[in-house]
mmCIF file of C-alpha atoms in Angstrom:
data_model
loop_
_atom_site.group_PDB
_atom_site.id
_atom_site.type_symbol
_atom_site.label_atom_id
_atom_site.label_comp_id
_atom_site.label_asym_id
_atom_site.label_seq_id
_atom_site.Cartn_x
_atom_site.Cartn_y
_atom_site.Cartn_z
ATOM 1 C CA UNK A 1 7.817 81.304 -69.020
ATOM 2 C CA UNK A 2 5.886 84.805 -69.583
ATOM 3 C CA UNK A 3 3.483 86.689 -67.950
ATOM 4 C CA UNK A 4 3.846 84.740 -64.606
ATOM 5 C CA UNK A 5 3.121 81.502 -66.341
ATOM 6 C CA UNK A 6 5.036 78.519 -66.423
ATOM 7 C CA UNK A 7 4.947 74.790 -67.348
ATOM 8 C CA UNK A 8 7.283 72.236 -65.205
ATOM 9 C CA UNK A 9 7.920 69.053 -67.444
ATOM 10 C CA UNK A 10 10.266 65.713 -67.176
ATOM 11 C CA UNK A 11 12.845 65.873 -70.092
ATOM 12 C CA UNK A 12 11.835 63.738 -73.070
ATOM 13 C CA UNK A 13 14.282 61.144 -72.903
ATOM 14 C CA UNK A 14 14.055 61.232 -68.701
ATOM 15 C CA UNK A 15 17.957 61.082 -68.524
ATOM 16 C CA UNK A 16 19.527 64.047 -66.826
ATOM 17 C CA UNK A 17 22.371 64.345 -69.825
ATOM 18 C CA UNK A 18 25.568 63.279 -71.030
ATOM 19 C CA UNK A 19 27.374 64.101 -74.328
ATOM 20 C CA UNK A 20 27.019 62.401 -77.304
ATOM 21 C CA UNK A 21 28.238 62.714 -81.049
ATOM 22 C CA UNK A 22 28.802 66.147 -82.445
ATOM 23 C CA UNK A 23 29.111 68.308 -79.679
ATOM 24 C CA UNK A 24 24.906 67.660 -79.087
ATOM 25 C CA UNK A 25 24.037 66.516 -75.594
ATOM 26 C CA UNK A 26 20.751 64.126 -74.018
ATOM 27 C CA UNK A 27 18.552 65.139 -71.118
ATOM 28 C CA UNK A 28 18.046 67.775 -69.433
ATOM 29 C CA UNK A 29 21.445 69.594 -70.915
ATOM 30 C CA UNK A 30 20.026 68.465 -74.458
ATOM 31 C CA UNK A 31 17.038 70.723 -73.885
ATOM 32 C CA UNK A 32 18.336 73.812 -72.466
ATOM 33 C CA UNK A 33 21.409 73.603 -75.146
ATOM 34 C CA UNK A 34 18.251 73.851 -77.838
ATOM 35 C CA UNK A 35 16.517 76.568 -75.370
ATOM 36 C CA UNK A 36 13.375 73.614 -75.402
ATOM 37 C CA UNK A 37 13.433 75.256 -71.525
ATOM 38 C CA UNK A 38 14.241 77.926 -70.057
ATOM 39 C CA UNK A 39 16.449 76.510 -66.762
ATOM 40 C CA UNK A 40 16.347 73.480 -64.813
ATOM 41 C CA UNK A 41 15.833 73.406 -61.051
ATOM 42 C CA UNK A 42 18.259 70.665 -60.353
ATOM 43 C CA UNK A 43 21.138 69.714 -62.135
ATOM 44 C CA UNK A 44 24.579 68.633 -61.019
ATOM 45 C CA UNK A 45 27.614 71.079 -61.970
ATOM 46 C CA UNK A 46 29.940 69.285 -63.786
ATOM 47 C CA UNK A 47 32.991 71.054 -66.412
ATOM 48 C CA UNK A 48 31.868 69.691 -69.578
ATOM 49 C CA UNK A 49 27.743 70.791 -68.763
ATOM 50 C CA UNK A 50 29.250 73.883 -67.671
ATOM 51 C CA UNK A 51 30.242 74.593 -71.424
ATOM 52 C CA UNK A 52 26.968 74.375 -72.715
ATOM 53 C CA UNK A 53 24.430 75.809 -69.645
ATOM 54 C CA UNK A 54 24.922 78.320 -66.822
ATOM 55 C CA UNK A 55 25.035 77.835 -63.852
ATOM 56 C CA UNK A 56 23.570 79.126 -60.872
ATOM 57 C CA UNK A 57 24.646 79.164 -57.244
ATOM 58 C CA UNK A 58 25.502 75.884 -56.059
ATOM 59 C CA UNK A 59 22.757 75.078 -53.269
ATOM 60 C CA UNK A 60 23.384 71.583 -52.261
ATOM 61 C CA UNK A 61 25.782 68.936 -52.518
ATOM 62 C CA UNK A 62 25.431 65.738 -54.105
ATOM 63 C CA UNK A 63 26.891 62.814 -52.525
ATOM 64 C CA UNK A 64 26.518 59.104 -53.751
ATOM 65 C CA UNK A 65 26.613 56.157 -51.011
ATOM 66 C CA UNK A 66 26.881 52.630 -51.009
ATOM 67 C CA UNK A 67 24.025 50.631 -49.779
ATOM 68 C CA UNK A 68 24.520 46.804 -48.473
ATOM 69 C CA UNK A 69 23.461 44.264 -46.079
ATOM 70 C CA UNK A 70 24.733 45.166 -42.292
ATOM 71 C CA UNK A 71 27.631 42.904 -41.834
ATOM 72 C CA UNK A 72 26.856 39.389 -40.977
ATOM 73 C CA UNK A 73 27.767 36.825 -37.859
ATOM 74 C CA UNK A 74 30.756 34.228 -39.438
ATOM 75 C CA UNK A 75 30.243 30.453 -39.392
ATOM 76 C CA UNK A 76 31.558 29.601 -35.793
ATOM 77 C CA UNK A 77 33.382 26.942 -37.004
ATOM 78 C CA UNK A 78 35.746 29.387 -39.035
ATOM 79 C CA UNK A 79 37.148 30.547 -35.295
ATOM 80 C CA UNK A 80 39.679 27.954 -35.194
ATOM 81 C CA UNK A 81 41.323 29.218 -39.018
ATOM 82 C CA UNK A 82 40.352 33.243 -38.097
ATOM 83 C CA UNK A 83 43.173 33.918 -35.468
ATOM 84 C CA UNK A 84 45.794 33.751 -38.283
ATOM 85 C CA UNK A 85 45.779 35.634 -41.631
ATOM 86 C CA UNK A 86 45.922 33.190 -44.487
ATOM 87 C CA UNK A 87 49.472 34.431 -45.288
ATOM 88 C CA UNK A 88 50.455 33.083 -42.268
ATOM 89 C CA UNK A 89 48.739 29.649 -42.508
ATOM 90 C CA UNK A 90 50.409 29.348 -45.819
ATOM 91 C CA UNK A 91 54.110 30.577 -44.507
ATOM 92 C CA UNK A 92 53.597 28.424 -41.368
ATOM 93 C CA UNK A 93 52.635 25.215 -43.837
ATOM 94 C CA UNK A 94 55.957 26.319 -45.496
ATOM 95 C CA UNK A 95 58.303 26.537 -42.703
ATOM 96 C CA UNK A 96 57.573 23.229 -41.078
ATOM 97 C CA UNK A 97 57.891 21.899 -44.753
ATOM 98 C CA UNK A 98 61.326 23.785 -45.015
ATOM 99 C CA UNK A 99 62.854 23.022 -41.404
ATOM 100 C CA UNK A 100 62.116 19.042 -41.553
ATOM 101 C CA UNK A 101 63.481 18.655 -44.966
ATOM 102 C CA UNK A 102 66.804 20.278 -43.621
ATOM 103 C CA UNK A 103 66.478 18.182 -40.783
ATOM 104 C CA UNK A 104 66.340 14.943 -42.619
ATOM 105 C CA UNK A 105 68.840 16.155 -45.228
ATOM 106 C CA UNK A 106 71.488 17.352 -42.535
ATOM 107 C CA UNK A 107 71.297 14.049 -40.547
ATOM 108 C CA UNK A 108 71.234 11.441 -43.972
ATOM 109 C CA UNK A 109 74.343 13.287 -44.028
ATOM 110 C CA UNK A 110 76.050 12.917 -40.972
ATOM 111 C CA UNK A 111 74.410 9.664 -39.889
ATOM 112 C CA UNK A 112 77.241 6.688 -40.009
ATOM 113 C CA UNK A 113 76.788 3.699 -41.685
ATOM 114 C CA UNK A 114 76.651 1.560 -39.036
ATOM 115 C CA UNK A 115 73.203 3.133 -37.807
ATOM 116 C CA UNK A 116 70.633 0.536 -38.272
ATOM 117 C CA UNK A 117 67.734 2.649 -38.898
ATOM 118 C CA UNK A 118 68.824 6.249 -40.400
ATOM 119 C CA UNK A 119 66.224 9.344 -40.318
ATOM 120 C CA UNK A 120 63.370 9.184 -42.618
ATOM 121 C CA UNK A 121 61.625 12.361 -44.612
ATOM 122 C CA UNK A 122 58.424 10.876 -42.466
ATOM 123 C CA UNK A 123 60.280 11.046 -38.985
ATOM 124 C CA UNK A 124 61.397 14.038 -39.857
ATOM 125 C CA UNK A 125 57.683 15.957 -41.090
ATOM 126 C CA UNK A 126 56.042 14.601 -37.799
ATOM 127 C CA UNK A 127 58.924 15.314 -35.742
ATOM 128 C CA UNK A 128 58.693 19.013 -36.873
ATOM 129 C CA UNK A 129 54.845 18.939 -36.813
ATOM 130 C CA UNK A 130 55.220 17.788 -32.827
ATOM 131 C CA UNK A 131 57.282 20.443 -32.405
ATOM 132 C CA UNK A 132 54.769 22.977 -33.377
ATOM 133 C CA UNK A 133 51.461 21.518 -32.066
ATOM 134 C CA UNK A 134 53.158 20.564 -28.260
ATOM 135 C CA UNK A 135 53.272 16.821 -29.248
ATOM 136 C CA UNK A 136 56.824 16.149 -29.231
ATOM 137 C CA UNK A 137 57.859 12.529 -30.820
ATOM 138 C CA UNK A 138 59.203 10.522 -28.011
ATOM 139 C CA UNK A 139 62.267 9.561 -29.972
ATOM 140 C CA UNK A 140 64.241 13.127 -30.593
ATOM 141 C CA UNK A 141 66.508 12.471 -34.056
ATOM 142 C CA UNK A 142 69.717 10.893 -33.864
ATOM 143 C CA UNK A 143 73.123 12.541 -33.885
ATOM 144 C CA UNK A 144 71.704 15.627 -32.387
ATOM 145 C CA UNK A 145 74.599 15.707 -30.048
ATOM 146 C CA UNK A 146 76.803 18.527 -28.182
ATOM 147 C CA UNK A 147 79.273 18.693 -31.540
ATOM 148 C CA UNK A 148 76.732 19.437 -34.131
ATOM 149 C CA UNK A 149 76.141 23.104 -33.361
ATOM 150 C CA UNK A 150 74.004 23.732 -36.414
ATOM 151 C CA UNK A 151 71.770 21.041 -35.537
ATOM 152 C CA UNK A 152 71.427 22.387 -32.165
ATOM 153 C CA UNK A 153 70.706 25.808 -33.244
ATOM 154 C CA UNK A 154 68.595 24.769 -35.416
ATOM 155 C CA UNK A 155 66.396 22.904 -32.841
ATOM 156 C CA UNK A 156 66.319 25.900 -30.520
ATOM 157 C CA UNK A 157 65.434 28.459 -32.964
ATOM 158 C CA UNK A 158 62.431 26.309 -34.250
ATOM 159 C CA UNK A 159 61.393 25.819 -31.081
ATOM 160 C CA UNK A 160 61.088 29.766 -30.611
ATOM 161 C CA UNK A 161 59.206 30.106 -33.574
ATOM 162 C CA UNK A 162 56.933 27.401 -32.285
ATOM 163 C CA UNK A 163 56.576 29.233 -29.134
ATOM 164 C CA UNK A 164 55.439 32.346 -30.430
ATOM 165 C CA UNK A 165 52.705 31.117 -32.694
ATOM 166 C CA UNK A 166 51.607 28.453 -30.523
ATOM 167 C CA UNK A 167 50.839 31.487 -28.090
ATOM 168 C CA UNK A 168 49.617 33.912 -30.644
ATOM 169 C CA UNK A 169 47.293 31.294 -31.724
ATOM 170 C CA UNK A 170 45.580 30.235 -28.503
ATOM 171 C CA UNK A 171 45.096 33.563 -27.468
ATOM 172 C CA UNK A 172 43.311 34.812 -30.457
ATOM 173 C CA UNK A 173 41.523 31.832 -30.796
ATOM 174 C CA UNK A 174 39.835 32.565 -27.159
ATOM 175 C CA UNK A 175 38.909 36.078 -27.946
ATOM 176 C CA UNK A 176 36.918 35.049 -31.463
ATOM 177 C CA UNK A 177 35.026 32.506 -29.163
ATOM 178 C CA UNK A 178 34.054 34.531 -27.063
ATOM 179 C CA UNK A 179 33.368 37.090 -29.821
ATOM 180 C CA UNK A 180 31.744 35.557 -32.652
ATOM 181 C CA UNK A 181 32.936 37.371 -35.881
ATOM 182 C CA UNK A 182 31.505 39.825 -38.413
ATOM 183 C CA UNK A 183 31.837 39.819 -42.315
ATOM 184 C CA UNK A 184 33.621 43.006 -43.181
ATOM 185 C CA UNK A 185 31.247 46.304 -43.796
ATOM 186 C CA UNK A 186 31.144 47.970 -46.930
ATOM 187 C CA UNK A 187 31.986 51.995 -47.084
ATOM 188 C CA UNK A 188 33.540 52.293 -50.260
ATOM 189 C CA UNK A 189 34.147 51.367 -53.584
ATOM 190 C CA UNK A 190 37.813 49.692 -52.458
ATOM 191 C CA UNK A 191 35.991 47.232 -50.423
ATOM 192 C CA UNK A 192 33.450 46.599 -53.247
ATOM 193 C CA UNK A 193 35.990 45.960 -55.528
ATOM 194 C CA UNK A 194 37.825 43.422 -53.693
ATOM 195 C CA UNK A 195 35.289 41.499 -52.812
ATOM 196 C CA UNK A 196 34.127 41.317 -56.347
ATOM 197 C CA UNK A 197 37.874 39.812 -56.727
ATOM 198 C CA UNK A 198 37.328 37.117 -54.001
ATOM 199 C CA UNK A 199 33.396 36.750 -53.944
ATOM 200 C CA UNK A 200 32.013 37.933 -57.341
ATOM 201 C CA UNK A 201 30.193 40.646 -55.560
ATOM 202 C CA UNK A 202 28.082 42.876 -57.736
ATOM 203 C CA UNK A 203 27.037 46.366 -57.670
ATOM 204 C CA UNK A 204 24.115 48.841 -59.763
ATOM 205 C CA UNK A 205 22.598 51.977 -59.481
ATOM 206 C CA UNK A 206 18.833 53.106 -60.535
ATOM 207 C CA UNK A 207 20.350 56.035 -63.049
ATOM 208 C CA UNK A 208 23.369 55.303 -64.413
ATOM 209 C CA UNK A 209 22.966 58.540 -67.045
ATOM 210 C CA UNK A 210 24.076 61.969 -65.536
ATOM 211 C CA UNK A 211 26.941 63.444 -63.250
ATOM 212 C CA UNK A 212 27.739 59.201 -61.328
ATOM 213 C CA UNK A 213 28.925 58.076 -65.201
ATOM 214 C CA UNK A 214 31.152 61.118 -65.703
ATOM 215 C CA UNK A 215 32.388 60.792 -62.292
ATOM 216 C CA UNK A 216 33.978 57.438 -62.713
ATOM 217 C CA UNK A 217 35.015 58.189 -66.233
ATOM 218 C CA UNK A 218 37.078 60.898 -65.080
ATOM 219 C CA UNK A 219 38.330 59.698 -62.225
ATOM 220 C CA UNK A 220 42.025 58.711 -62.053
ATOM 221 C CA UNK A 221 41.437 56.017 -59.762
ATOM 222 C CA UNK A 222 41.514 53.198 -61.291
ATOM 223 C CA UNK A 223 38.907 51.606 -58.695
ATOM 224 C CA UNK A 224 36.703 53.956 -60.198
ATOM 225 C CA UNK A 225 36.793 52.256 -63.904
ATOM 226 C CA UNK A 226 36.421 48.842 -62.050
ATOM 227 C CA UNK A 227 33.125 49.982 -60.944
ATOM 228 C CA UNK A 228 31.651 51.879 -64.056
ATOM 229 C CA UNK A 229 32.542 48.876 -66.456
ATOM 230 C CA UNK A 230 30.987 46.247 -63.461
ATOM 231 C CA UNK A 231 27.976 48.666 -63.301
ATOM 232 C CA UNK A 232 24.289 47.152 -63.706
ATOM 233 C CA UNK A 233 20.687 49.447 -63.820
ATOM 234 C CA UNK A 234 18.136 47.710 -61.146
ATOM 235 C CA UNK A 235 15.628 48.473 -63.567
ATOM 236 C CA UNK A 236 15.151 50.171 -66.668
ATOM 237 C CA UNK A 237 15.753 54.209 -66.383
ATOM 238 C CA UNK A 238 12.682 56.186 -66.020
ATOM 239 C CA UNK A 239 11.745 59.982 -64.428
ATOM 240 C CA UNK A 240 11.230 58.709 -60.737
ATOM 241 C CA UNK A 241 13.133 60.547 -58.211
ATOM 242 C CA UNK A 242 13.073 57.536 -55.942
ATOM 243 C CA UNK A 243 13.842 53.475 -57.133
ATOM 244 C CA UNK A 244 11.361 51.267 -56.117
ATOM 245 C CA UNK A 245 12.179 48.299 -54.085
ATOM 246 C CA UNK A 246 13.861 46.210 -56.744
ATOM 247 C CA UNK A 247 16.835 47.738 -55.886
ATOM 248 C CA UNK A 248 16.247 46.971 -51.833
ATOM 249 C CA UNK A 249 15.367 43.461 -52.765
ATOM 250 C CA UNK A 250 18.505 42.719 -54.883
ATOM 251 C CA UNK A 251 20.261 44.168 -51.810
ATOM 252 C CA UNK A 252 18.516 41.944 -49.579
ATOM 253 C CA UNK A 253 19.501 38.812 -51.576
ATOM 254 C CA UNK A 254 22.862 39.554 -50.657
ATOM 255 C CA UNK A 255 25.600 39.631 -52.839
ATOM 256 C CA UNK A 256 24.765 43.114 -54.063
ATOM 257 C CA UNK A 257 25.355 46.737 -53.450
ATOM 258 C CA UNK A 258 23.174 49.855 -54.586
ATOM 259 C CA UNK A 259 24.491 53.426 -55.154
ATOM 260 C CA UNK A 260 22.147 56.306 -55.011
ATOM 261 C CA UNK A 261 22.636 60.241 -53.426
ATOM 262 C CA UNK A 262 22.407 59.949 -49.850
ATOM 263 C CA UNK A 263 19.131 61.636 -49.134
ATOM 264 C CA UNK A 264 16.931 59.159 -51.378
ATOM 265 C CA UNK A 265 18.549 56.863 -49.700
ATOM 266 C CA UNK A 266 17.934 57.336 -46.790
ATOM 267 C CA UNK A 267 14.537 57.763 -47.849
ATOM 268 C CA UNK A 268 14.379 54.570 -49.751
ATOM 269 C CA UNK A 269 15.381 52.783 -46.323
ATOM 270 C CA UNK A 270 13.515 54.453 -43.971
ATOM 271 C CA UNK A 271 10.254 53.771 -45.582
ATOM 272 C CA UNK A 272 11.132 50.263 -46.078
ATOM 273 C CA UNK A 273 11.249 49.891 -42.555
ATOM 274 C CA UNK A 274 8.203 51.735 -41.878
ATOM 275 C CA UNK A 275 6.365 49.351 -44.591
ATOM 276 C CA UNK A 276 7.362 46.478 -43.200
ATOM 277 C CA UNK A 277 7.367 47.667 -39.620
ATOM 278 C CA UNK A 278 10.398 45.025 -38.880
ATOM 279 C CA UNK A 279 12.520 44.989 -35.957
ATOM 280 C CA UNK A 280 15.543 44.331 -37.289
ATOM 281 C CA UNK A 281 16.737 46.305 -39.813
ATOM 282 C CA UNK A 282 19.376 44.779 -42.154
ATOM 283 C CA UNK A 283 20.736 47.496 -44.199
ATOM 284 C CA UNK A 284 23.994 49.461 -43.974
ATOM 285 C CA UNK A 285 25.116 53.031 -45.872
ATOM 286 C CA UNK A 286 28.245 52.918 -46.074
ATOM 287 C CA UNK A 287 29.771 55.495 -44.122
ATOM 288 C CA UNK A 288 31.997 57.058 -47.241
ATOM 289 C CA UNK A 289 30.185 59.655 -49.604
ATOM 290 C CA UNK A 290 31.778 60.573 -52.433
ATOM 291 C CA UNK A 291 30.573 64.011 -53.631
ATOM 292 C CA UNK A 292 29.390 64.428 -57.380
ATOM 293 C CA UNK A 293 31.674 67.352 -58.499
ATOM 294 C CA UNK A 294 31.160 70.598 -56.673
ATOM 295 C CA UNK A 295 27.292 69.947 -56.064
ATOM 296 C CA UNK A 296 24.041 70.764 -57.135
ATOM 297 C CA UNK A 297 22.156 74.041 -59.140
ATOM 298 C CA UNK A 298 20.003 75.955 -61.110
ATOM 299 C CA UNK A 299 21.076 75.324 -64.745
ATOM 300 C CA UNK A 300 20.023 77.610 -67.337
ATOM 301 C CA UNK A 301 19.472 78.025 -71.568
ATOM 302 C CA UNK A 302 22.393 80.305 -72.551
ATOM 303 C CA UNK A 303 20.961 84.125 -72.331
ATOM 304 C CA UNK A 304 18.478 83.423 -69.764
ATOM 305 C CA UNK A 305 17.515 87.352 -68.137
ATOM 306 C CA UNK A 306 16.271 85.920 -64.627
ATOM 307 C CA UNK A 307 19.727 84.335 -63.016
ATOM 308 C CA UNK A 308 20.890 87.654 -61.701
ATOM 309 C CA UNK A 309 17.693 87.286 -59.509
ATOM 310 C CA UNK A 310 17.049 84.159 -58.837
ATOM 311 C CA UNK A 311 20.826 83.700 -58.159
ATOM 312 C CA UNK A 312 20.365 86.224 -55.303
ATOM 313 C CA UNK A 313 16.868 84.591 -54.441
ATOM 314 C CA UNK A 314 18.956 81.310 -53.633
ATOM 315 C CA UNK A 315 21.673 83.135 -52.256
ATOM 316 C CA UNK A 316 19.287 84.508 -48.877
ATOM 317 C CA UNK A 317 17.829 81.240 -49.015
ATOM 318 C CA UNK A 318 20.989 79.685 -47.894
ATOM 319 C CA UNK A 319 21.877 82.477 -45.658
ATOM 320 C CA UNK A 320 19.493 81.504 -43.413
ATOM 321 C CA UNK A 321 19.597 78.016 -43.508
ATOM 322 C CA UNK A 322 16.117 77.311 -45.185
ATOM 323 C CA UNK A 323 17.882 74.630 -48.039
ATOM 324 C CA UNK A 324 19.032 72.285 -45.187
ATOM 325 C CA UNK A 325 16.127 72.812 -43.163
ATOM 326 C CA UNK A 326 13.679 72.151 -45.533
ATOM 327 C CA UNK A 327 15.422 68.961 -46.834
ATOM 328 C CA UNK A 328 15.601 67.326 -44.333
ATOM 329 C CA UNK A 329 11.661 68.531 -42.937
ATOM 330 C CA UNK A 330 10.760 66.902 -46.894
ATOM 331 C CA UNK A 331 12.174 63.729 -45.765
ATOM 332 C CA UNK A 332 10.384 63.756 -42.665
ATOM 333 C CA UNK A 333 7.118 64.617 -43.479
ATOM 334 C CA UNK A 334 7.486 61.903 -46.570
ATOM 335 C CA UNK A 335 8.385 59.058 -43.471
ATOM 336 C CA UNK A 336 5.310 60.712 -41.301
ATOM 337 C CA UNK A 337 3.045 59.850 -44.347
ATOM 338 C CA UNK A 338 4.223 56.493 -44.786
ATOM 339 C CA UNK A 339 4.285 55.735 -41.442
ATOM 340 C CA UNK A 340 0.609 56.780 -41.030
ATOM 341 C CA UNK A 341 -0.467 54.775 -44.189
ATOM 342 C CA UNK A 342 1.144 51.850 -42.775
ATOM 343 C CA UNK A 343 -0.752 52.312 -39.597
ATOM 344 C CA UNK A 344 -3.696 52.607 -41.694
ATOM 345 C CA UNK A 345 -3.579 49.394 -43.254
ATOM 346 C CA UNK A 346 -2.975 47.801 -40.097
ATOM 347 C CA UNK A 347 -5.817 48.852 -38.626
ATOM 348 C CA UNK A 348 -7.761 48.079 -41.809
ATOM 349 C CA UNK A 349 -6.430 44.595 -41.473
ATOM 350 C CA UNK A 350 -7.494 44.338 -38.116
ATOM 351 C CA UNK A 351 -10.980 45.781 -39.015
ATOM 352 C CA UNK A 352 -11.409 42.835 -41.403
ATOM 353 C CA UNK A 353 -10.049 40.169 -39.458
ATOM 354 C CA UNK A 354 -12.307 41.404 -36.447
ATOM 355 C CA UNK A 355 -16.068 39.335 -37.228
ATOM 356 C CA UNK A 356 -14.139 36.010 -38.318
ATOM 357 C CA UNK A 357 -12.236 36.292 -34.798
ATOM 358 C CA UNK A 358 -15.757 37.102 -33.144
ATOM 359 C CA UNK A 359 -17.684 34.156 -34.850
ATOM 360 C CA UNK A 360 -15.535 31.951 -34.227
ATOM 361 C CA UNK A 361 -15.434 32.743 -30.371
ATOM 362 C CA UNK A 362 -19.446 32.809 -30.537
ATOM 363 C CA UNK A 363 -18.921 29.439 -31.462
ATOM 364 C CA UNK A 364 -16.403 28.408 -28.830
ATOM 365 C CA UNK A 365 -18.613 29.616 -26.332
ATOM 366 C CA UNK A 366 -21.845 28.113 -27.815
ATOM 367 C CA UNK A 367 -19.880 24.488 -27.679
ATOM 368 C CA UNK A 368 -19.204 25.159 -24.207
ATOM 369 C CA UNK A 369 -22.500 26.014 -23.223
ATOM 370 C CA UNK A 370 -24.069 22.704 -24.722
ATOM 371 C CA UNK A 371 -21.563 20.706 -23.108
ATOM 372 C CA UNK A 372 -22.616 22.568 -19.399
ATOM 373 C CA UNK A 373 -26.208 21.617 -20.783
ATOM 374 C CA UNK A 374 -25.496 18.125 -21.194
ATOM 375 C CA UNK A 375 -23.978 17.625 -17.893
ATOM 376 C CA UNK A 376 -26.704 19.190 -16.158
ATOM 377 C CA UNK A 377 -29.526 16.364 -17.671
ATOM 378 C CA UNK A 378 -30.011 13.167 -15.331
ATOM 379 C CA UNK A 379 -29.243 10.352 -16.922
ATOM 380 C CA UNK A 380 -31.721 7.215 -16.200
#
């Protein structure tokens, strides 16, 4: 910059910068650390860029969010297995198993040998089964008598158990009948790593090449290294500020989740729906932001004379609210534009449409008329 003049220009390599071999660094910290500029206007703050540049006041934060499909209705048939956790499926499985195996083995036991038909393991399953599901066998085991106390006890305290599932059961089942269920939402990376456990689930970002890869490196959580080494680019890395809809349609396939900051996202949503003008709108943010660092500044070439003053510039800026403000008035008049080109086309559409609609009710009405004609001539 001198006399007043200045050139604004995308970095060479379009990457905003990470570190590489010998101390040397890509993007936009590559070029002030070889004064190729003289400052950045947006750059997130991060410890290792703050060796190389300076910093100016921080002006906004930086928040990534998760983008996914809204969650989605469950198969109704899955509202008979729902009102139990699988756990407890499994442990219930295991407990009828475990009490009708004792069952048989205690009575083989004490059975006499002049009992014509002793307990079977079969009996024994079903009879514990019956228990459970209100079906009880009409023939009760033998030798359950007054003297055999364990056997007794035994008895009672299954049929406790059974009477506290069977009622836990049937009363959740009638509540997710009447309310159909939901797959779970995704807000954070916890939930996205699970379900790529369980589901394969798969997750990518647009720029994968700043202040979101040194974020998960550093991180301690070890969710955090799930995601970076799971992490896919929706399409190669260039110098747009905003993906295209490769990323949206990936989401829309299901399956897939998008990261992004917040406020393109939102933006990259909200004109979707204006585009397509739908009524339902299938997306979900997830409702966790995880902030990149302490935010977003100026970044400057080592020596630069101007931050003292444009510092202060930013400083009264954000006094009086003018950074927030203007954000979010940027995002609106950018949905206001797309909103009035989609009207646009409409109306262009309907323009064209408009002369095949009108011949073709010409000749409607010019069919009709012959046929009045017709009727009207005498026939001899």
């Amino acid at each position: 910059m001198s006399g007043g003049d200045y050139t604004i220009r995308e970095p060479e390599d379009c990457l905003w910068g990470l570190e590489a071999s010998g101390g040397n660094w890509t993007g936009i910290v590559g070029t002030l650390q070889y004064e190729k500029a003289d400052f950045s206007m947006d750059l997130t703050l991060t410890p290792q860029r703050a060796a190389i540049v300076e910093y100016g006041r921080v002006y906004i934060g930086e928040e990534m969010a998760i983008l996914s499909l809204k969650p989605r209705p469950l198969p109704e048939y899955l509202a008979l297995f729902r009102p139990l956790e699988g756990t407890v499926w499994v442990s219930m499985v295991a407990g009828v198993m475990v009490w009708s195996l004792t069952l048989w083995a205690l009575l083989r036991i004490i059975q006499t040998g002049a009992e014509k038909h002793p307990m079977k393991l079969t009996r024994a399953l079903f009879y514990g089964w019956g228990l459970l599901l209100e079906d009880t066998p009409y023939d009760p085991p033998d030798s359950v008598t007054g003297q055999m106390y364990f056997l007794t006890l035994m008895l009672g305290v299954w049929l406790l158990v059974c009477l506290v599932l069977r009622t836990s059961y049937t009363s959740s089942l009638t509540s997710h009948l009447v309310v159909q269920g939901e797959s779970s939402a995704i807000n954070d990376m916890e939930t996205l790593v699970r379900l790529h456990g369980e589901e394969g689930r798969q997750w990518g970002t647009q720029i994968f090449s700043g202040a979101f890869n040194i974020f998960l490196s550093s991180g301690s959580n070890p969710v955090y290294h799930t995601m970076k080494t799971h992490m896919q680019l929706c399409h190669i890395s260039t110098c747009q500020s905003v993906p295209n809809d490769e990323a949206l349609q990936k989401v829309l396939g299901d399956g897939f989740s998008f990261f992004r900051n917040y406020y393109i996202m939102r933006i990259l949503v909200e004109t979707f729906y204006a585009r397509q003008a739908a009524s339902v709108k299938p997306f979900h943010i997830g409702t966790t932001k995880y902030p990149l660092f302490v935010g977003n500044a100026w970044s400057f070439r080592r020596g630069a004379p101007y931050k003292v003053r444009l510092d202060a510039a930013v400083q009264r800026l954000l006094d009086a609210g003018l950074v927030a403000f203007w954000m979010n008035d940027v995002i609106t008049q950018h949905l206001r534009e797309i909103r009035r080109e989609s009207h646009a086309d409409a109306s262009t559409a309907m323009a064209t449409s408009t002369p095949a609609t009108f011949y073709i009710l010409c000749l409607g009405y010019a069919a009709a008329a012959c046929s009045f004609l017709v009727e009207q001539v005498p026939l001899r």
